[in-house]
Amino acid sequence: MPTIIDGKVVSQKIKEQIKIDTQKLFNEKGIKPGLALLLVGNNSASEIYVKMKDKTCNELGFHSIIERMDEDSSEEAVINMINKWNEDPQIHGILVQLPLPKQINEFRVLNTISPNKDVDAFHPANVGKIMIGLPGFVPCTPAGIMELFEHYNIDLIGKHAVVIGRSNIVGKPIANLMLQKNKNANATVTICHSATKDISKYTKKADIIIAAIGVPNFVNGNMVKDGVVVIDVGINRIDDPTSTKGYKIVGDVEYDSVAPKASAITPVPGGVGPMTIAVLMKNTYNSAIKKYEI
Ligand code: GUN
């Protein structure tokens, strides 16, 4: 049976350390890391994620605020809110939950966030730093995956890693991090996407698969080789009449057919998901102590 990569346990360890550091920071300097969360519109999944982020802030002793704006809010109103936080010394991290409603230009909004408070690492200045391997804010989900590799001693050097999905939030940055020339990375990376012909041709050769395509159960046992390490980033809701909620959460990987062939695999839920929030907290703490000031 494969090693089950338990993101709950690893994220808990990270959060416990941040809680200790936060208490110390407050005792010594009177500073509380502060995170501002902006939720625009009525996306029910975004509502859950933002609440979880806020709850974690409270658990760790951070200052946090959630600002909710209507679905039909203007881009200008969103930008004004961000500019207010850019100037607020109690706010060290600004997070605009994506996706945004259609009338709002995502790039302009993310570009407004001060790069020094960009705890998601979505600002072009931070994306550029990641690209060339400079220290700075790291995107939460990809950095969470790298922490899992480190914790479970999964060596990437010279391995063939196949990323499925090319989003700016996961696919592109995780490919970049695995590619860096350092002892925790140094993989050979292939990125597959919606226009890739015969994805299984690539996944069958992969030592490591990062599934971040947003399609339930996309990767199945016939698409992978024995001993593969599988990281499932998918969080998909599918109908389930046997559940009281009427749905269940599944990943992008068909766990039951892939797990018997894998050497290590993340479950969904409880794999990558909790790591995203742990890294967000780490980034916010690091911003409060100005570790990543540009
Ligand atoms: N939507 C989906 N994932 C994320 C994330 O990591 N950060 C933000 N801001 N929005 C998201």
mmCIF file with all atom_site columns, C-alpha atoms in Angstrom, residues 166-286:
data_model
loop_
_atom_site.group_PDB
_atom_site.id
_atom_site.type_symbol
_atom_site.label_atom_id
_atom_site.label_alt_id
_atom_site.label_comp_id
_atom_site.label_asym_id
_atom_site.label_entity_id
_atom_site.label_seq_id
_atom_site.pdbx_PDB_ins_code
_atom_site.Cartn_x
_atom_site.Cartn_y
_atom_site.Cartn_z
_atom_site.occupancy
_atom_site.B_iso_or_equiv
_atom_site.pdbx_formal_charge
_atom_site.auth_seq_id
_atom_site.auth_comp_id
_atom_site.auth_asym_id
_atom_site.auth_atom_id
_atom_site.pdbx_PDB_model_num
ATOM 1   C CA . ARG A 1 166 ? -1.496  25.290 -16.472 1.00 0.00 ? 166 ARG A CA 1
ATOM 2   C CA . SER A 1 167 ? -3.351  27.684 -14.178 1.00 0.00 ? 167 SER A CA 1
ATOM 3   C CA . ASN A 1 168 ? -1.568  30.719 -12.771 1.00 0.00 ? 168 ASN A CA 1
ATOM 4   C CA . ILE A 1 169 ? -2.552  29.581 -9.260  1.00 0.00 ? 169 ILE A CA 1
ATOM 5   C CA . VAL A 1 170 ? -1.217  26.009 -9.347  1.00 0.00 ? 170 VAL A CA 1
ATOM 6   C CA . GLY A 1 171 ? 0.013   24.532 -12.642 1.00 0.00 ? 171 GLY A CA 1
ATOM 7   C CA . LYS A 1 172 ? 2.543   27.139 -13.750 1.00 0.00 ? 172 LYS A CA 1
ATOM 8   C CA . PRO A 1 173 ? 3.991   27.975 -10.310 1.00 0.00 ? 173 PRO A CA 1
ATOM 9   C CA . ILE A 1 174 ? 4.343   24.341 -9.144  1.00 0.00 ? 174 ILE A CA 1
ATOM 10  C CA . ALA A 1 175 ? 6.115   23.518 -12.401 1.00 0.00 ? 175 ALA A CA 1
ATOM 11  C CA . ASN A 1 176 ? 8.446   26.411 -11.730 1.00 0.00 ? 176 ASN A CA 1
ATOM 12  C CA . LEU A 1 177 ? 9.183   25.434 -8.133  1.00 0.00 ? 177 LEU A CA 1
ATOM 13  C CA . MET A 1 178 ? 9.943   21.813 -9.060  1.00 0.00 ? 178 MET A CA 1
ATOM 14  C CA . LEU A 1 179 ? 12.258  23.057 -11.798 1.00 0.00 ? 179 LEU A CA 1
ATOM 15  C CA . GLN A 1 180 ? 14.428  25.287 -9.562  1.00 0.00 ? 180 GLN A CA 1
ATOM 16  C CA . LYS A 1 181 ? 18.064  24.338 -9.301  1.00 0.00 ? 181 LYS A CA 1
ATOM 17  C CA . ASN A 1 182 ? 18.240  23.446 -5.610  1.00 0.00 ? 182 ASN A CA 1
ATOM 18  C CA . LYS A 1 183 ? 18.357  20.342 -3.453  1.00 0.00 ? 183 LYS A CA 1
ATOM 19  C CA . ASN A 1 184 ? 14.581  20.262 -2.869  1.00 0.00 ? 184 ASN A CA 1
ATOM 20  C CA . ALA A 1 185 ? 13.686  20.500 -6.544  1.00 0.00 ? 185 ALA A CA 1
ATOM 21  C CA . ASN A 1 186 ? 15.726  19.914 -9.703  1.00 0.00 ? 186 ASN A CA 1
ATOM 22  C CA . ALA A 1 187 ? 13.077  17.809 -11.441 1.00 0.00 ? 187 ALA A CA 1
ATOM 23  C CA . THR A 1 188 ? 12.514  17.456 -15.166 1.00 0.00 ? 188 THR A CA 1
ATOM 24  C CA . VAL A 1 189 ? 9.072   18.961 -15.635 1.00 0.00 ? 189 VAL A CA 1
ATOM 25  C CA . THR A 1 190 ? 6.416   18.433 -18.279 1.00 0.00 ? 190 THR A CA 1
ATOM 26  C CA . ILE A 1 191 ? 3.222   20.497 -18.264 1.00 0.00 ? 191 ILE A CA 1
ATOM 27  C CA . CYS A 1 192 ? 0.115   18.962 -19.848 1.00 0.00 ? 192 CYS A CA 1
ATOM 28  C CA . HIS A 1 193 ? -3.089  20.935 -20.434 1.00 0.00 ? 193 HIS A CA 1
ATOM 29  C CA . SER A 1 194 ? -6.419  20.949 -22.239 1.00 0.00 ? 194 SER A CA 1
ATOM 30  C CA . ALA A 1 195 ? -4.781  21.022 -25.684 1.00 0.00 ? 195 ALA A CA 1
ATOM 31  C CA . THR A 1 196 ? -2.278  18.226 -24.946 1.00 0.00 ? 196 THR A CA 1
ATOM 32  C CA . LYS A 1 197 ? -2.812  15.197 -27.173 1.00 0.00 ? 197 LYS A CA 1
ATOM 33  C CA . ASP A 1 198 ? -2.920  11.863 -25.328 1.00 0.00 ? 198 ASP A CA 1
ATOM 34  C CA . ILE A 1 199 ? -2.112  12.984 -21.784 1.00 0.00 ? 199 ILE A CA 1
ATOM 35  C CA . SER A 1 200 ? -1.644  9.379  -20.654 1.00 0.00 ? 200 SER A CA 1
ATOM 36  C CA . LYS A 1 201 ? 1.424   9.141  -22.924 1.00 0.00 ? 201 LYS A CA 1
ATOM 37  C CA . TYR A 1 202 ? 3.076   11.584 -20.467 1.00 0.00 ? 202 TYR A CA 1
ATOM 38  C CA . THR A 1 203 ? 1.527   10.419 -17.201 1.00 0.00 ? 203 THR A CA 1
ATOM 39  C CA . LYS A 1 204 ? 2.567   6.793  -17.856 1.00 0.00 ? 204 LYS A CA 1
ATOM 40  C CA . LYS A 1 205 ? 6.196   7.943  -17.845 1.00 0.00 ? 205 LYS A CA 1
ATOM 41  C CA . ALA A 1 206 ? 5.875   10.191 -14.801 1.00 0.00 ? 206 ALA A CA 1
ATOM 42  C CA . ASP A 1 207 ? 7.673   9.562  -11.510 1.00 0.00 ? 207 ASP A CA 1
ATOM 43  C CA . ILE A 1 208 ? 5.553   12.309 -9.982  1.00 0.00 ? 208 ILE A CA 1
ATOM 44  C CA . ILE A 1 209 ? 2.112   13.512 -11.070 1.00 0.00 ? 209 ILE A CA 1
ATOM 45  C CA . ILE A 1 210 ? 0.562   16.808 -9.991  1.00 0.00 ? 210 ILE A CA 1
ATOM 46  C CA . ALA A 1 211 ? -3.121  16.698 -10.949 1.00 0.00 ? 211 ALA A CA 1
ATOM 47  C CA . ALA A 1 212 ? -4.506  20.243 -11.069 1.00 0.00 ? 212 ALA A CA 1
ATOM 48  C CA . ILE A 1 213 ? -6.963  20.185 -13.928 1.00 0.00 ? 213 ILE A CA 1
ATOM 49  C CA . GLY A 1 214 ? -10.281 20.558 -12.108 1.00 0.00 ? 214 GLY A CA 1
ATOM 50  C CA . VAL A 1 215 ? -11.907 17.461 -13.637 1.00 0.00 ? 215 VAL A CA 1
ATOM 51  C CA . PRO A 1 216 ? -13.240 14.865 -11.168 1.00 0.00 ? 216 PRO A CA 1
ATOM 52  C CA . ASN A 1 217 ? -11.351 11.535 -11.234 1.00 0.00 ? 217 ASN A CA 1
ATOM 53  C CA . PHE A 1 218 ? -9.434  12.543 -14.388 1.00 0.00 ? 218 PHE A CA 1
ATOM 54  C CA . VAL A 1 219 ? -6.323  10.439 -13.664 1.00 0.00 ? 219 VAL A CA 1
ATOM 55  C CA . ASN A 1 220 ? -7.036  6.705  -13.386 1.00 0.00 ? 220 ASN A CA 1
ATOM 56  C CA . GLY A 1 221 ? -4.955  3.600  -12.697 1.00 0.00 ? 221 GLY A CA 1
ATOM 57  C CA . ASN A 1 222 ? -4.401  2.867  -16.406 1.00 0.00 ? 222 ASN A CA 1
ATOM 58  C CA . MET A 1 223 ? -2.648  6.216  -16.831 1.00 0.00 ? 223 MET A CA 1
ATOM 59  C CA . VAL A 1 224 ? 0.126   5.723  -14.250 1.00 0.00 ? 224 VAL A CA 1
ATOM 60  C CA . LYS A 1 225 ? 3.164   3.520  -13.738 1.00 0.00 ? 225 LYS A CA 1
ATOM 61  C CA . ASP A 1 226 ? 3.997   1.501  -10.618 1.00 0.00 ? 226 ASP A CA 1
ATOM 62  C CA . GLY A 1 227 ? 5.692   3.483  -7.863  1.00 0.00 ? 227 GLY A CA 1
ATOM 63  C CA . VAL A 1 228 ? 4.409   6.882  -8.962  1.00 0.00 ? 228 VAL A CA 1
ATOM 64  C CA . VAL A 1 229 ? 3.998   9.714  -6.427  1.00 0.00 ? 229 VAL A CA 1
ATOM 65  C CA . VAL A 1 230 ? 0.604   11.357 -6.908  1.00 0.00 ? 230 VAL A CA 1
ATOM 66  C CA . ILE A 1 231 ? -0.375  14.813 -5.679  1.00 0.00 ? 231 ILE A CA 1
ATOM 67  C CA . ASP A 1 232 ? -4.069  15.537 -6.170  1.00 0.00 ? 232 ASP A CA 1
ATOM 68  C CA . VAL A 1 233 ? -4.898  19.241 -6.104  1.00 0.00 ? 233 VAL A CA 1
ATOM 69  C CA . GLY A 1 234 ? -8.515  18.810 -7.250  1.00 0.00 ? 234 GLY A CA 1
ATOM 70  C CA . ILE A 1 235 ? -11.461 19.720 -5.041  1.00 0.00 ? 235 ILE A CA 1
ATOM 71  C CA . ASN A 1 236 ? -14.573 18.813 -7.057  1.00 0.00 ? 236 ASN A CA 1
ATOM 72  C CA . ARG A 1 237 ? -18.157 18.503 -5.894  1.00 0.00 ? 237 ARG A CA 1
ATOM 73  C CA . ILE A 1 238 ? -20.032 15.609 -7.473  1.00 0.00 ? 238 ILE A CA 1
ATOM 74  C CA . ASP A 1 239 ? -23.609 14.395 -6.895  1.00 0.00 ? 239 ASP A CA 1
ATOM 75  C CA . ASP A 1 240 ? -23.940 11.672 -4.290  1.00 0.00 ? 240 ASP A CA 1
ATOM 76  C CA . PRO A 1 241 ? -27.504 10.628 -3.437  1.00 0.00 ? 241 PRO A CA 1
ATOM 77  C CA . THR A 1 242 ? -26.184 8.418  -0.593  1.00 0.00 ? 242 THR A CA 1
ATOM 78  C CA . SER A 1 243 ? -24.808 11.460 1.262   1.00 0.00 ? 243 SER A CA 1
ATOM 79  C CA . THR A 1 244 ? -27.109 13.618 3.390   1.00 0.00 ? 244 THR A CA 1
ATOM 80  C CA . LYS A 1 245 ? -25.662 16.696 1.691   1.00 0.00 ? 245 LYS A CA 1
ATOM 81  C CA . GLY A 1 246 ? -26.474 15.232 -1.745  1.00 0.00 ? 246 GLY A CA 1
ATOM 82  C CA . TYR A 1 247 ? -22.868 15.611 -2.922  1.00 0.00 ? 247 TYR A CA 1
ATOM 83  C CA . LYS A 1 248 ? -19.348 14.512 -2.114  1.00 0.00 ? 248 LYS A CA 1
ATOM 84  C CA . ILE A 1 249 ? -15.888 15.987 -2.659  1.00 0.00 ? 249 ILE A CA 1
ATOM 85  C CA . VAL A 1 250 ? -13.517 14.138 -4.970  1.00 0.00 ? 250 VAL A CA 1
ATOM 86  C CA . GLY A 1 251 ? -10.133 15.038 -6.412  1.00 0.00 ? 251 GLY A CA 1
ATOM 87  C CA . ASP A 1 252 ? -8.780  14.997 -9.963  1.00 0.00 ? 252 ASP A CA 1
ATOM 88  C CA . VAL A 1 253 ? -7.434  11.488 -9.310  1.00 0.00 ? 253 VAL A CA 1
ATOM 89  C CA . GLU A 1 254 ? -9.497  8.302  -9.175  1.00 0.00 ? 254 GLU A CA 1
ATOM 90  C CA . TYR A 1 255 ? -8.071  7.274  -5.830  1.00 0.00 ? 255 TYR A CA 1
ATOM 91  C CA . ASP A 1 256 ? -9.226  3.641  -5.771  1.00 0.00 ? 256 ASP A CA 1
ATOM 92  C CA . SER A 1 257 ? -7.577  2.706  -9.074  1.00 0.00 ? 257 SER A CA 1
ATOM 93  C CA . VAL A 1 258 ? -4.434  4.852  -8.673  1.00 0.00 ? 258 VAL A CA 1
ATOM 94  C CA . ALA A 1 259 ? -3.526  4.219  -5.010  1.00 0.00 ? 259 ALA A CA 1
ATOM 95  C CA . PRO A 1 260 ? -2.642  0.497  -5.444  1.00 0.00 ? 260 PRO A CA 1
ATOM 96  C CA . LYS A 1 261 ? 0.003   1.446  -8.037  1.00 0.00 ? 261 LYS A CA 1
ATOM 97  C CA . ALA A 1 262 ? 1.367   4.518  -6.223  1.00 0.00 ? 262 ALA A CA 1
ATOM 98  C CA . SER A 1 263 ? 4.279   4.674  -3.788  1.00 0.00 ? 263 SER A CA 1
ATOM 99  C CA . ALA A 1 264 ? 2.747   7.787  -2.185  1.00 0.00 ? 264 ALA A CA 1
ATOM 100 C CA . ILE A 1 265 ? -0.517  9.664  -2.719  1.00 0.00 ? 265 ILE A CA 1
ATOM 101 C CA . THR A 1 266 ? -2.486  12.567 -1.262  1.00 0.00 ? 266 THR A CA 1
ATOM 102 C CA . PRO A 1 267 ? -6.096  11.917 -0.267  1.00 0.00 ? 267 PRO A CA 1
ATOM 103 C CA . VAL A 1 268 ? -8.920  14.352 -1.034  1.00 0.00 ? 268 VAL A CA 1
ATOM 104 C CA . PRO A 1 269 ? -9.888  15.870 1.295   1.00 0.00 ? 269 PRO A CA 1
ATOM 105 C CA . GLY A 1 270 ? -6.969  16.021 3.751   1.00 0.00 ? 270 GLY A CA 1
ATOM 106 C CA . GLY A 1 271 ? -4.048  16.194 1.325   1.00 0.00 ? 271 GLY A CA 1
ATOM 107 C CA . VAL A 1 272 ? -3.067  19.424 -0.386  1.00 0.00 ? 272 VAL A CA 1
ATOM 108 C CA . GLY A 1 273 ? -6.054  21.506 0.820   1.00 0.00 ? 273 GLY A CA 1
ATOM 109 C CA . PRO A 1 274 ? -4.954  22.088 4.435   1.00 0.00 ? 274 PRO A CA 1
ATOM 110 C CA . MET A 1 275 ? -1.419  22.952 3.270   1.00 0.00 ? 275 MET A CA 1
ATOM 111 C CA . THR A 1 276 ? -2.689  25.934 1.253   1.00 0.00 ? 276 THR A CA 1
ATOM 112 C CA . ILE A 1 277 ? -3.968  27.641 4.383   1.00 0.00 ? 277 ILE A CA 1
ATOM 113 C CA . ALA A 1 278 ? -0.852  26.788 6.410   1.00 0.00 ? 278 ALA A CA 1
ATOM 114 C CA . VAL A 1 279 ? 1.373   28.475 3.799   1.00 0.00 ? 279 VAL A CA 1
ATOM 115 C CA . LEU A 1 280 ? -0.965  31.483 3.684   1.00 0.00 ? 280 LEU A CA 1
ATOM 116 C CA . MET A 1 281 ? -0.477  31.886 7.429   1.00 0.00 ? 281 MET A CA 1
ATOM 117 C CA . LYS A 1 282 ? 3.283   31.505 7.064   1.00 0.00 ? 282 LYS A CA 1
ATOM 118 C CA . ASN A 1 283 ? 3.360   34.157 4.343   1.00 0.00 ? 283 ASN A CA 1
ATOM 119 C CA . THR A 1 284 ? 1.297   36.540 6.464   1.00 0.00 ? 284 THR A CA 1
ATOM 120 C CA . TYR A 1 285 ? 3.561   36.013 9.473   1.00 0.00 ? 285 TYR A CA 1
ATOM 121 C CA . ASN A 1 286 ? 6.657   36.542 7.295   1.00 0.00 ? 286 ASN A CA 1
#
